[in-house]
Amino acid sequence: MTTAEVLITVSDESLAQIPALVEKLMEIGLTDIQVMAAVGIITGSLEEDKIAEVLQMPGVAQIQRSQTYHLPPSAEDDARE
């Protein structure tokens, strides 16, 4: 199974239930969890085929795959080699 890094947005009305939501997400298989309760964001790793299931959970407003960007080496990096 392919694993994705995800960013889960909690609905405003569910912010107080973040701890319970995290427990449910762990049961589904979310790992490497980081919670930013003040802004209603939960991040972690999840199998791709579980994303639709998480989106249907009460309290989840949105789920996105995290984006990773790699910048090319700078001229300074090249000069050090």
JSON list of C-alpha atoms in Angstrom, two decimals:
[
{"chain": "A", "resi": 1, "resn": "MET", "atom": "CA", "xyz": [0.00, 0.00, 0.00]},
{"chain": "A", "resi": 2, "resn": "THR", "atom": "CA", "xyz": [1.13, 3.51, -0.76]},
{"chain": "A", "resi": 3, "resn": "THR", "atom": "CA", "xyz": [1.39, 5.90, 2.17]},
{"chain": "A", "resi": 4, "resn": "ALA", "atom": "CA", "xyz": [0.72, 9.62, 1.85]},
{"chain": "A", "resi": 5, "resn": "GLU", "atom": "CA", "xyz": [1.61, 12.52, 4.09]},
{"chain": "A", "resi": 6, "resn": "VAL", "atom": "CA", "xyz": [-1.71, 14.24, 4.82]},
{"chain": "A", "resi": 7, "resn": "LEU", "atom": "CA", "xyz": [-2.96, 17.48, 6.31]},
{"chain": "A", "resi": 8, "resn": "ILE", "atom": "CA", "xyz": [-6.40, 17.21, 7.90]},
{"chain": "A", "resi": 9, "resn": "THR", "atom": "CA", "xyz": [-8.44, 20.33, 8.59]},
{"chain": "A", "resi": 10, "resn": "VAL", "atom": "CA", "xyz": [-10.88, 20.06, 11.51]},
{"chain": "A", "resi": 11, "resn": "SER", "atom": "CA", "xyz": [-14.23, 21.83, 11.16]},
{"chain": "A", "resi": 12, "resn": "ASP", "atom": "CA", "xyz": [-14.67, 24.88, 13.38]},
{"chain": "A", "resi": 13, "resn": "GLU", "atom": "CA", "xyz": [-17.52, 23.30, 15.34]},
{"chain": "A", "resi": 14, "resn": "SER", "atom": "CA", "xyz": [-15.35, 20.24, 16.12]},
{"chain": "A", "resi": 15, "resn": "LEU", "atom": "CA", "xyz": [-12.24, 21.99, 17.46]},
{"chain": "A", "resi": 16, "resn": "ALA", "atom": "CA", "xyz": [-13.06, 21.00, 21.05]},
{"chain": "A", "resi": 17, "resn": "GLN", "atom": "CA", "xyz": [-13.23, 17.32, 19.98]},
{"chain": "A", "resi": 18, "resn": "ILE", "atom": "CA", "xyz": [-9.73, 17.14, 18.48]},
{"chain": "A", "resi": 19, "resn": "PRO", "atom": "CA", "xyz": [-8.43, 14.60, 21.05]},
{"chain": "A", "resi": 20, "resn": "ALA", "atom": "CA", "xyz": [-11.31, 12.19, 20.27]},
{"chain": "A", "resi": 21, "resn": "LEU", "atom": "CA", "xyz": [-10.83, 12.76, 16.54]},
{"chain": "A", "resi": 22, "resn": "VAL", "atom": "CA", "xyz": [-7.12, 11.95, 16.84]},
{"chain": "A", "resi": 23, "resn": "GLU", "atom": "CA", "xyz": [-8.01, 8.67, 18.60]},
{"chain": "A", "resi": 24, "resn": "LYS", "atom": "CA", "xyz": [-10.34, 7.72, 15.73]},
{"chain": "A", "resi": 25, "resn": "LEU", "atom": "CA", "xyz": [-7.70, 8.66, 13.16]},
{"chain": "A", "resi": 26, "resn": "MET", "atom": "CA", "xyz": [-5.18, 6.45, 14.94]},
{"chain": "A", "resi": 27, "resn": "GLU", "atom": "CA", "xyz": [-7.65, 3.55, 14.79]},
{"chain": "A", "resi": 28, "resn": "ILE", "atom": "CA", "xyz": [-7.95, 4.05, 11.02]},
{"chain": "A", "resi": 29, "resn": "GLY", "atom": "CA", "xyz": [-4.16, 3.99, 10.70]},
{"chain": "A", "resi": 30, "resn": "LEU", "atom": "CA", "xyz": [-2.87, 7.58, 10.88]},
{"chain": "A", "resi": 31, "resn": "THR", "atom": "CA", "xyz": [0.74, 7.59, 12.12]},
{"chain": "A", "resi": 32, "resn": "ASP", "atom": "CA", "xyz": [3.45, 10.22, 12.72]},
{"chain": "A", "resi": 33, "resn": "ILE", "atom": "CA", "xyz": [0.72, 12.48, 14.08]},
{"chain": "A", "resi": 34, "resn": "GLN", "atom": "CA", "xyz": [1.23, 16.15, 14.82]},
{"chain": "A", "resi": 35, "resn": "VAL", "atom": "CA", "xyz": [-1.65, 18.23, 16.18]},
{"chain": "A", "resi": 36, "resn": "MET", "atom": "CA", "xyz": [-1.95, 21.99, 15.88]},
{"chain": "A", "resi": 37, "resn": "ALA", "atom": "CA", "xyz": [-5.12, 22.38, 17.93]},
{"chain": "A", "resi": 38, "resn": "ALA", "atom": "CA", "xyz": [-5.10, 26.19, 17.91]},
{"chain": "A", "resi": 39, "resn": "VAL", "atom": "CA", "xyz": [-5.57, 26.22, 14.14]},
{"chain": "A", "resi": 40, "resn": "GLY", "atom": "CA", "xyz": [-7.48, 22.94, 13.78]},
{"chain": "A", "resi": 41, "resn": "ILE", "atom": "CA", "xyz": [-4.86, 21.03, 11.80]},
{"chain": "A", "resi": 42, "resn": "ILE", "atom": "CA", "xyz": [-3.75, 17.41, 12.19]},
{"chain": "A", "resi": 43, "resn": "THR", "atom": "CA", "xyz": [-0.91, 16.01, 10.08]},
{"chain": "A", "resi": 44, "resn": "GLY", "atom": "CA", "xyz": [0.41, 12.51, 9.67]},
{"chain": "A", "resi": 45, "resn": "SER", "atom": "CA", "xyz": [0.96, 9.52, 7.40]},
{"chain": "A", "resi": 46, "resn": "LEU", "atom": "CA", "xyz": [-1.94, 7.48, 6.07]},
{"chain": "A", "resi": 47, "resn": "GLU", "atom": "CA", "xyz": [-2.47, 4.74, 3.52]},
{"chain": "A", "resi": 48, "resn": "GLU", "atom": "CA", "xyz": [-3.86, 6.21, 0.30]},
{"chain": "A", "resi": 49, "resn": "ASP", "atom": "CA", "xyz": [-6.92, 3.98, 0.33]},
{"chain": "A", "resi": 50, "resn": "LYS", "atom": "CA", "xyz": [-7.98, 5.40, 3.73]},
{"chain": "A", "resi": 51, "resn": "ILE", "atom": "CA", "xyz": [-8.17, 9.04, 2.60]},
{"chain": "A", "resi": 52, "resn": "ALA", "atom": "CA", "xyz": [-11.81, 8.86, 1.45]},
{"chain": "A", "resi": 53, "resn": "GLU", "atom": "CA", "xyz": [-12.77, 7.20, 4.74]},
{"chain": "A", "resi": 54, "resn": "VAL", "atom": "CA", "xyz": [-11.18, 10.02, 6.75]},
{"chain": "A", "resi": 55, "resn": "LEU", "atom": "CA", "xyz": [-12.94, 12.65, 4.65]},
{"chain": "A", "resi": 56, "resn": "GLN", "atom": "CA", "xyz": [-16.30, 11.11, 5.66]},
{"chain": "A", "resi": 57, "resn": "MET", "atom": "CA", "xyz": [-15.51, 11.30, 9.39]},
{"chain": "A", "resi": 58, "resn": "PRO", "atom": "CA", "xyz": [-17.54, 13.76, 11.49]},
{"chain": "A", "resi": 59, "resn": "GLY", "atom": "CA", "xyz": [-15.36, 16.74, 12.35]},
{"chain": "A", "resi": 60, "resn": "VAL", "atom": "CA", "xyz": [-13.14, 16.51, 9.27]},
{"chain": "A", "resi": 61, "resn": "ALA", "atom": "CA", "xyz": [-13.62, 19.52, 7.01]},
{"chain": "A", "resi": 62, "resn": "GLN", "atom": "CA", "xyz": [-10.89, 18.69, 4.49]},
{"chain": "A", "resi": 63, "resn": "ILE", "atom": "CA", "xyz": [-7.96, 16.36, 3.86]},
{"chain": "A", "resi": 64, "resn": "GLN", "atom": "CA", "xyz": [-5.06, 17.16, 1.56]},
{"chain": "A", "resi": 65, "resn": "ARG", "atom": "CA", "xyz": [-1.92, 15.34, 0.56]},
{"chain": "A", "resi": 66, "resn": "SER", "atom": "CA", "xyz": [1.09, 17.29, 1.78]},
{"chain": "A", "resi": 67, "resn": "GLN", "atom": "CA", "xyz": [3.30, 18.78, -0.88]},
{"chain": "A", "resi": 68, "resn": "THR", "atom": "CA", "xyz": [7.07, 18.39, -0.75]},
{"chain": "A", "resi": 69, "resn": "TYR", "atom": "CA", "xyz": [9.28, 20.78, -2.63]},
{"chain": "A", "resi": 70, "resn": "HIS", "atom": "CA", "xyz": [12.98, 20.30, -3.33]},
{"chain": "A", "resi": 71, "resn": "LEU", "atom": "CA", "xyz": [14.97, 23.30, -4.41]},
{"chain": "A", "resi": 72, "resn": "PRO", "atom": "CA", "xyz": [17.99, 22.83, -6.60]},
{"chain": "A", "resi": 73, "resn": "PRO", "atom": "CA", "xyz": [21.37, 23.44, -4.93]},
{"chain": "A", "resi": 74, "resn": "SER", "atom": "CA", "xyz": [22.41, 27.06, -4.80]},
{"chain": "A", "resi": 75, "resn": "ALA", "atom": "CA", "xyz": [25.56, 28.38, -6.41]},
{"chain": "A", "resi": 76, "resn": "GLU", "atom": "CA", "xyz": [27.10, 28.56, -2.92]},
{"chain": "A", "resi": 77, "resn": "ASP", "atom": "CA", "xyz": [26.42, 24.84, -2.39]},
{"chain": "A", "resi": 78, "resn": "ASP", "atom": "CA", "xyz": [28.10, 24.05, -5.71]},
{"chain": "A", "resi": 79, "resn": "ALA", "atom": "CA", "xyz": [31.14, 26.15, -4.77]},
{"chain": "A", "resi": 80, "resn": "ARG", "atom": "CA", "xyz": [31.62, 24.22, -1.50]},
{"chain": "A", "resi": 81, "resn": "GLU", "atom": "CA", "xyz": [31.91, 20.89, -3.29]}
]
